[in-house]
PDB file of N, CA and C in Angstrom:
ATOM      1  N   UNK A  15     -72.113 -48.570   7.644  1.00 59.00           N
ATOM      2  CA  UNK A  15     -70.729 -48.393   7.317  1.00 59.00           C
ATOM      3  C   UNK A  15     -70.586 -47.578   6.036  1.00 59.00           C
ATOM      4  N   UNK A  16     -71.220 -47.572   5.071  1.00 58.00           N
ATOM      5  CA  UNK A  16     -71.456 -46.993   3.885  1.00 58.00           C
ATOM      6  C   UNK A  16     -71.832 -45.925   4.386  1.00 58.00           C
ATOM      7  N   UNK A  17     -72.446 -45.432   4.585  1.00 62.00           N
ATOM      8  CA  UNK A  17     -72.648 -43.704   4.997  1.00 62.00           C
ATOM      9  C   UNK A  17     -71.829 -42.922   5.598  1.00 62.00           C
ATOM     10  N   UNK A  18     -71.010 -44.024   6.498  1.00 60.00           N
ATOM     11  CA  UNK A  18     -69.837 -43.287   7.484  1.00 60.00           C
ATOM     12  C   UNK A  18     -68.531 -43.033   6.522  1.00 60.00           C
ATOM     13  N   UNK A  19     -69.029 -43.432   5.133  1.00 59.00           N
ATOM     14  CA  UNK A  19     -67.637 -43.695   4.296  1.00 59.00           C
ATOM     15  C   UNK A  19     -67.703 -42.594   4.088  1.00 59.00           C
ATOM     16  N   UNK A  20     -68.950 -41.942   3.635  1.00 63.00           N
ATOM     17  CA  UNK A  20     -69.087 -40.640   2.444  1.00 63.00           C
ATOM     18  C   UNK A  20     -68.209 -40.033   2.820  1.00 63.00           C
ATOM     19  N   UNK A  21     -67.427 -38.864   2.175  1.00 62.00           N
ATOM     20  CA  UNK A  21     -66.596 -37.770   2.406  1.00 62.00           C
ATOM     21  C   UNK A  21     -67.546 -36.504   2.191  1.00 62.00           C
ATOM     22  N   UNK A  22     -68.925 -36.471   1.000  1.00 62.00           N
ATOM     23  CA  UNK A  22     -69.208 -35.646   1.112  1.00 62.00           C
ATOM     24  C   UNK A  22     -70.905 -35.423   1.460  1.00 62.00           C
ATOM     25  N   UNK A  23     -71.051 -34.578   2.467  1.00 71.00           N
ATOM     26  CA  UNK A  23     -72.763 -34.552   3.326  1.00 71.00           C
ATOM     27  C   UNK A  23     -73.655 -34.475   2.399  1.00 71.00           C
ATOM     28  N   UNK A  24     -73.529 -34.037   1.239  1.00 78.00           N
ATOM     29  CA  UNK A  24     -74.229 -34.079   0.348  1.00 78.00           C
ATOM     30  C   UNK A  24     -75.059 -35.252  -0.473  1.00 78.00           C
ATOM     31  N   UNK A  25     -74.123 -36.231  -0.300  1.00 85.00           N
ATOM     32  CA  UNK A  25     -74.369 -37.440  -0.611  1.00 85.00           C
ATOM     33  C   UNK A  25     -75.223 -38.729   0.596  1.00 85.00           C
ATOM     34  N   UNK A  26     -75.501 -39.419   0.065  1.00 90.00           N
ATOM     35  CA  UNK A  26     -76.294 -40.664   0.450  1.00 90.00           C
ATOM     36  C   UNK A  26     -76.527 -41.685   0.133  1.00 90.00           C
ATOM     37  N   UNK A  27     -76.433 -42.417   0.850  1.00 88.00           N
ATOM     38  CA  UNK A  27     -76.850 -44.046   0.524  1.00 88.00           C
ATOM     39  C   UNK A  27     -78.165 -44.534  -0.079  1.00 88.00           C
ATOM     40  N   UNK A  28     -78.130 -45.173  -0.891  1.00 89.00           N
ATOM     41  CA  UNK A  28     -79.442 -44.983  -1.687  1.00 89.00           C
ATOM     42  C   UNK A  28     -80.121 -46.556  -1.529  1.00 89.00           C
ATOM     43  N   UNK A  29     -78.955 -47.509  -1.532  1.00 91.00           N
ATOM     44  CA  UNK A  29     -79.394 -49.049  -1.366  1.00 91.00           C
ATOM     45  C   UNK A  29     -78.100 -49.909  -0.971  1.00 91.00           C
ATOM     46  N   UNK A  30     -78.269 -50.772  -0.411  1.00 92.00           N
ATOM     47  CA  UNK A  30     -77.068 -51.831  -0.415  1.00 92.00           C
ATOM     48  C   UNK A  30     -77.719 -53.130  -0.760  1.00 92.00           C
ATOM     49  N   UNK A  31     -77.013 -53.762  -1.832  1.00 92.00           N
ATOM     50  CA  UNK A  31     -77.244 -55.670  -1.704  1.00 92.00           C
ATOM     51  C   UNK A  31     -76.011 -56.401  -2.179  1.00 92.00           C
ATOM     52  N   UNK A  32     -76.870 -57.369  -1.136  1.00 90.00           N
ATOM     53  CA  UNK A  32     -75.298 -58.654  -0.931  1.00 90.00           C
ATOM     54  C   UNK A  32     -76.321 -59.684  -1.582  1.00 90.00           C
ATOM     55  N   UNK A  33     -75.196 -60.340  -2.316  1.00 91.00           N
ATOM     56  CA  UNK A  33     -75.641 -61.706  -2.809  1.00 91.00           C
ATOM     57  C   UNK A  33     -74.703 -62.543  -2.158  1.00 91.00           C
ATOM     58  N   UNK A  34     -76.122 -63.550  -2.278  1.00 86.00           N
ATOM     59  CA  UNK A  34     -75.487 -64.493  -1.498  1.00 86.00           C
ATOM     60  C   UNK A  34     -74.833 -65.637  -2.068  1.00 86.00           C
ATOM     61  N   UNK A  35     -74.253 -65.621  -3.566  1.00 86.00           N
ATOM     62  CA  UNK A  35     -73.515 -66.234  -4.535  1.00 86.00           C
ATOM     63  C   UNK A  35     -72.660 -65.591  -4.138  1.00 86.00           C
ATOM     64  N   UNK A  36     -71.404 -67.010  -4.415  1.00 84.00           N
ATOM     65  CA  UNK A  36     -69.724 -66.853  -4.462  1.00 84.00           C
ATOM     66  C   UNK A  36     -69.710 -66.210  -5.885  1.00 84.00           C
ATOM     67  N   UNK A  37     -68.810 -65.576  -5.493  1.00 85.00           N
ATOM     68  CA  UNK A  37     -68.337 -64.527  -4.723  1.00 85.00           C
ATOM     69  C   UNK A  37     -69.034 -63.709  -4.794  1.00 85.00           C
ATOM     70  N   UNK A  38     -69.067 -63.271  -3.232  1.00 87.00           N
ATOM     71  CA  UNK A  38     -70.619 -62.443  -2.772  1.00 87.00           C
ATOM     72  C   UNK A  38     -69.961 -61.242  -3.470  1.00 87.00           C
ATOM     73  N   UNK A  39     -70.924 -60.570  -3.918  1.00 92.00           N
ATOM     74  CA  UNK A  39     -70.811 -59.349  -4.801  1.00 92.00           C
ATOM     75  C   UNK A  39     -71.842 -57.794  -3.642  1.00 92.00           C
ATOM     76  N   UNK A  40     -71.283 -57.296  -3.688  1.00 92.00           N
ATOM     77  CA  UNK A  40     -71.691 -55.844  -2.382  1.00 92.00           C
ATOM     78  C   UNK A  40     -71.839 -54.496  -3.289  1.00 92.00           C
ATOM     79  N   UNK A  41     -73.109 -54.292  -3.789  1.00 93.00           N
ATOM     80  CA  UNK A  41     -73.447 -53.429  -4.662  1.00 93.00           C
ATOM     81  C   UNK A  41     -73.734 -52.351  -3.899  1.00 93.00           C
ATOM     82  N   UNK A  42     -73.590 -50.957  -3.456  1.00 93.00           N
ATOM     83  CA  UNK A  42     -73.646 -49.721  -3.175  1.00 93.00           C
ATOM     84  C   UNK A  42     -74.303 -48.751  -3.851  1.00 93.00           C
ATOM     85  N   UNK A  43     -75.062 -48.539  -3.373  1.00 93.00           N
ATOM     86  CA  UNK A  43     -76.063 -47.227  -4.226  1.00 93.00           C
ATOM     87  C   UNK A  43     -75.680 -45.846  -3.744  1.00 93.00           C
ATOM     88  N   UNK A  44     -75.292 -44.841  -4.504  1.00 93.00           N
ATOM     89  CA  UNK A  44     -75.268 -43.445  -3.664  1.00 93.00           C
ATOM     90  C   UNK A  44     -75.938 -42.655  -4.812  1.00 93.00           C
ATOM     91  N   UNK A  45     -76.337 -41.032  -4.290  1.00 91.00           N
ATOM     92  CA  UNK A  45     -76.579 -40.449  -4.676  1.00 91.00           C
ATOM     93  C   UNK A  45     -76.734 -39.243  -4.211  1.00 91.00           C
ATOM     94  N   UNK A  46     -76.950 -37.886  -4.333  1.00 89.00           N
ATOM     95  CA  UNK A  46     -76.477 -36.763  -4.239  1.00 89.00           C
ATOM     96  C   UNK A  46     -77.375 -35.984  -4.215  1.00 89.00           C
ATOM     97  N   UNK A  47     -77.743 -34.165  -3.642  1.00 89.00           N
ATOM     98  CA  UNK A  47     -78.107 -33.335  -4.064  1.00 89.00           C
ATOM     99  C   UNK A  47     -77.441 -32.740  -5.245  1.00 89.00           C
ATOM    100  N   UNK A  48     -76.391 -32.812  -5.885  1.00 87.00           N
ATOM    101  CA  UNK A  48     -75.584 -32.066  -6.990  1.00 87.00           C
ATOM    102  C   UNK A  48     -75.336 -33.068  -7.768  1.00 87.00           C
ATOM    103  N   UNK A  49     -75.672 -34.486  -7.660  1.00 86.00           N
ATOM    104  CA  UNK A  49     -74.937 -35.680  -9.377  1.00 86.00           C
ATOM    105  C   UNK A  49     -74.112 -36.100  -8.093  1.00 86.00           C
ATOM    106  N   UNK A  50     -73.565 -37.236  -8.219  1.00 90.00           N
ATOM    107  CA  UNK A  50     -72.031 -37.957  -7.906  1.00 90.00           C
ATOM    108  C   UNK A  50     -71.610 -37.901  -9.001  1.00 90.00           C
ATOM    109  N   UNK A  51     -70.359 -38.289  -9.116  1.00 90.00           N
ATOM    110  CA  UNK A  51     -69.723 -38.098 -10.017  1.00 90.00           C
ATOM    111  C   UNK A  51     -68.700 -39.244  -9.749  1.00 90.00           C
ATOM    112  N   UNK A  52     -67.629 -40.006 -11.246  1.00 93.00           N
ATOM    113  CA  UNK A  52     -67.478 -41.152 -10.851  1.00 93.00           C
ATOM    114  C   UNK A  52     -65.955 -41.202  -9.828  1.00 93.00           C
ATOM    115  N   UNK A  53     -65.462 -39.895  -9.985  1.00 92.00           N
ATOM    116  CA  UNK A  53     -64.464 -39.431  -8.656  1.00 92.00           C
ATOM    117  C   UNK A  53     -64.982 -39.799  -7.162  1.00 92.00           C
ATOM    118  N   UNK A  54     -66.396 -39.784  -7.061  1.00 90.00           N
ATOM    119  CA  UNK A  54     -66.825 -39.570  -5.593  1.00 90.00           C
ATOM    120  C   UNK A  54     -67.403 -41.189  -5.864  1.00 90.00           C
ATOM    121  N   UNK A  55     -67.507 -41.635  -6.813  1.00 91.00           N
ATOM    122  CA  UNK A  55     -68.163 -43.194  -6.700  1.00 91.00           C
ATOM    123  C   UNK A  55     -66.484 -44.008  -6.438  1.00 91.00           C
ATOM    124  N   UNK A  56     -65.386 -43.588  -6.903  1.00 92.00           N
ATOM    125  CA  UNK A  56     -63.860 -44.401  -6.842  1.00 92.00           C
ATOM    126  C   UNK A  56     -63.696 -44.167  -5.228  1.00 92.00           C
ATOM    127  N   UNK A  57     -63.910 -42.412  -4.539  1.00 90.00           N
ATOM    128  CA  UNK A  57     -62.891 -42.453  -3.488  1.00 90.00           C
ATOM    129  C   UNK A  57     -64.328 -43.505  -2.475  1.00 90.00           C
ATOM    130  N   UNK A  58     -65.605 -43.632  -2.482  1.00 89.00           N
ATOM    131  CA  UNK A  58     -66.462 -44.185  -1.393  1.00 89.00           C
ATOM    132  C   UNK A  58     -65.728 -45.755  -1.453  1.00 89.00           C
ATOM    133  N   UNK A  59     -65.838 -46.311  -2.970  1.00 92.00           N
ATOM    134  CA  UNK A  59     -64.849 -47.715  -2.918  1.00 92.00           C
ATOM    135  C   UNK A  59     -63.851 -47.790  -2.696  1.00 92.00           C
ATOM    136  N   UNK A  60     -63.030 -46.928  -2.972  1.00 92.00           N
ATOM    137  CA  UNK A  60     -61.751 -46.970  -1.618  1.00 92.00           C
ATOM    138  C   UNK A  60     -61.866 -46.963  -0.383  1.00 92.00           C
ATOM    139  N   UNK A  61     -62.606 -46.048  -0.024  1.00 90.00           N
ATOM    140  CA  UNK A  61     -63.184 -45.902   1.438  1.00 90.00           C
ATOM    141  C   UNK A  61     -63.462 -47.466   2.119  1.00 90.00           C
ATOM    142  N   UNK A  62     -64.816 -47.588   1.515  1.00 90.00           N
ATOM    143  CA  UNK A  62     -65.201 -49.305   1.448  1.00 90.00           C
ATOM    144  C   UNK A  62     -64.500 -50.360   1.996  1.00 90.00           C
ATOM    145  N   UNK A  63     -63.769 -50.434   0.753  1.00 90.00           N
ATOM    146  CA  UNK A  63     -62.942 -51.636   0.477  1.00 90.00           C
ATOM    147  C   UNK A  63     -61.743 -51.672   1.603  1.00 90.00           C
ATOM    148  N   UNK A  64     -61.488 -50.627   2.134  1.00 89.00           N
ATOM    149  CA  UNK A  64     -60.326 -50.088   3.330  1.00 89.00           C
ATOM    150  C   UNK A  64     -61.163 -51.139   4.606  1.00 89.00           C
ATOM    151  N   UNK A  65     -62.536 -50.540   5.066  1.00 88.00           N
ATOM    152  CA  UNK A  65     -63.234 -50.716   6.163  1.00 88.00           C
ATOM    153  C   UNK A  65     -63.727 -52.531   6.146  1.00 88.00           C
ATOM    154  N   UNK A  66     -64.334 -53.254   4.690  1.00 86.00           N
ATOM    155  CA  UNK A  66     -64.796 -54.223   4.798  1.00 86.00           C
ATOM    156  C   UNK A  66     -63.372 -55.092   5.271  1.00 86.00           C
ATOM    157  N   UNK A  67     -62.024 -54.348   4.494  1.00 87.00           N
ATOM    158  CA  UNK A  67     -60.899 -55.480   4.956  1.00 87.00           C
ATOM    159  C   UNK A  67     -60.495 -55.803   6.399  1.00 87.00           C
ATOM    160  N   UNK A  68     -60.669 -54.377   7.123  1.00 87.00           N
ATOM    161  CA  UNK A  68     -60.138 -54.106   8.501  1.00 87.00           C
ATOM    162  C   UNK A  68     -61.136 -55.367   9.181  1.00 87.00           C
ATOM    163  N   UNK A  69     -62.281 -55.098   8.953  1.00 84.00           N
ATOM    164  CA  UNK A  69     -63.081 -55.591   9.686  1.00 84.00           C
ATOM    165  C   UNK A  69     -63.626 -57.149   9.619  1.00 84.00           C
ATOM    166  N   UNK A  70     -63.059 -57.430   8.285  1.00 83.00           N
ATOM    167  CA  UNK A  70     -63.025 -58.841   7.652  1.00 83.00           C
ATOM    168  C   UNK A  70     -64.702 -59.485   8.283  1.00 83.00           C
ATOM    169  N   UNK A  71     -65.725 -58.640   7.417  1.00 76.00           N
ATOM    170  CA  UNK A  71     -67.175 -58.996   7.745  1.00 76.00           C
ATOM    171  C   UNK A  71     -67.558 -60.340   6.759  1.00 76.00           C
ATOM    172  N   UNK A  72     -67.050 -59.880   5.859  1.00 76.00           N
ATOM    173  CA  UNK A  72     -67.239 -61.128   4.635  1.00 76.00           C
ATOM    174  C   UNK A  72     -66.865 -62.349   5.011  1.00 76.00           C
ATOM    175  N   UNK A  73     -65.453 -62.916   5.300  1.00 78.00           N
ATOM    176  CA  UNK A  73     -64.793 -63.631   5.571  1.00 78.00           C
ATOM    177  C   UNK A  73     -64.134 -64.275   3.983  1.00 78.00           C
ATOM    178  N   UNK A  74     -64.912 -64.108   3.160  1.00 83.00           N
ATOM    179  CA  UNK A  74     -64.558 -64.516   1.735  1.00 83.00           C
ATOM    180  C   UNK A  74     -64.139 -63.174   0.874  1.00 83.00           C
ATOM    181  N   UNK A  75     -63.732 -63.317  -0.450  1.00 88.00           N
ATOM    182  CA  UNK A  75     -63.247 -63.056  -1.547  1.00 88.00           C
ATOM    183  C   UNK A  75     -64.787 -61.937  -1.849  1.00 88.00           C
ATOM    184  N   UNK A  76     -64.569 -61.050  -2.435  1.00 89.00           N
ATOM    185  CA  UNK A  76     -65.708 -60.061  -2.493  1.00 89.00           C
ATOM    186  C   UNK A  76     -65.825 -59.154  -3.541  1.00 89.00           C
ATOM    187  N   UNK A  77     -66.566 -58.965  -4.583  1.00 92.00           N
ATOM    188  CA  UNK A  77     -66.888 -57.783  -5.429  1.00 92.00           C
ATOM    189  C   UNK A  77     -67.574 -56.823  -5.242  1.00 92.00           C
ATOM    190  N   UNK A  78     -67.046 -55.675  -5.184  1.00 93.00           N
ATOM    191  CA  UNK A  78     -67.451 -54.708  -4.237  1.00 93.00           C
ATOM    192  C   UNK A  78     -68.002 -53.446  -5.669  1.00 93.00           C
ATOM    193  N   UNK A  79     -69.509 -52.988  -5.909  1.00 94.00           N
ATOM    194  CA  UNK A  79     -69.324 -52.485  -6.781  1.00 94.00           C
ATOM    195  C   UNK A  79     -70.292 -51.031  -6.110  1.00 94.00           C
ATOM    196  N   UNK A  80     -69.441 -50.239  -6.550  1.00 94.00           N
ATOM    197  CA  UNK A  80     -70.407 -48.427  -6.148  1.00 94.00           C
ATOM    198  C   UNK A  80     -70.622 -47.909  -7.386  1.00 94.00           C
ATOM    199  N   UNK A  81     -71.658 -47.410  -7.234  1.00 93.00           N
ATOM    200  CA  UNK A  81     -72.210 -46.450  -8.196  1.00 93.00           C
ATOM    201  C   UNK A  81     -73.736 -45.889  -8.004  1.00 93.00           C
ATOM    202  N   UNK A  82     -74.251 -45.161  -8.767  1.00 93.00           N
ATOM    203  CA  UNK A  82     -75.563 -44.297  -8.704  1.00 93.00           C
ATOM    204  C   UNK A  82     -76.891 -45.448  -8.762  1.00 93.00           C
ATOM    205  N   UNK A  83     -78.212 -45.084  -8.614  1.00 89.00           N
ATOM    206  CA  UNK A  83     -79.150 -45.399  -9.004  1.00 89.00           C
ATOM    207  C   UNK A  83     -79.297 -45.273 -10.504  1.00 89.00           C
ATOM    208  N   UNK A  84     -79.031 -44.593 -11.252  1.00 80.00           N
ATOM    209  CA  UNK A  84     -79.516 -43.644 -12.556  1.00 80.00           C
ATOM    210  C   UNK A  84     -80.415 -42.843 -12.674  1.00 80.00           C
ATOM    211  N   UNK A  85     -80.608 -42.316 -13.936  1.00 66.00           N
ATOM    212  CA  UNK A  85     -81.261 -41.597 -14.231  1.00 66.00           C
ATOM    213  C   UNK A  85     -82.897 -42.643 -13.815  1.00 66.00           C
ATOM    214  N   UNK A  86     -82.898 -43.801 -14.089  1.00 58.00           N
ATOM    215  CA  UNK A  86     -84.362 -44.193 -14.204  1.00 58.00           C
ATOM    216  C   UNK A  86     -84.842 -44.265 -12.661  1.00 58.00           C
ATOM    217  N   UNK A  87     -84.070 -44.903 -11.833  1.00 64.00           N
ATOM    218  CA  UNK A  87     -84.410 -44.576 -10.502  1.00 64.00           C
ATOM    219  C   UNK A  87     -84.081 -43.785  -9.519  1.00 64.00           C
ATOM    220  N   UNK A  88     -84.505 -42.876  -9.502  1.00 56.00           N
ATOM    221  CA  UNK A  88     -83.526 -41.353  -8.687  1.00 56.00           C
ATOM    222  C   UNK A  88     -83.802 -41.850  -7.524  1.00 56.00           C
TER     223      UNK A  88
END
């Protein structure tokens, strides 16, 4: 579902984890041939957060967080 979010081909999914503590927290890894940038890390969590609601996979309350690997783990 995360990959189908991207808007741009350039980009990729780098990792996903769910914890399994309340409130499950849904960490998103992306990353890029050119940088992401934190415009393209806001619109994928919009994206996201649109698809996990429709589909109500969680069933609970959810922290949904996107962003890069970093610099230390490309």
């Amino acid at each position: 579902m995360a990959e189908s979010s991207l808007t741009d081909a350039s980009h990729f999914v780098v990792d996903v984890v769910i914890s399994k503590h309340k409130p499950h927290k849904v960490s998103v890894f992306v990353d890029g041939d050119h940088g992401v940038t934190i415009d393209h890390c806001s619109d994928l969590s919009r994206a996201l957060s649109e698809d996990l609601d429709k589909l109500d996979l969680l069933k609970e309350n959810y922290l949904l967080e996107v962003g890069t690997p970093g610099w230390i783990n490309p």
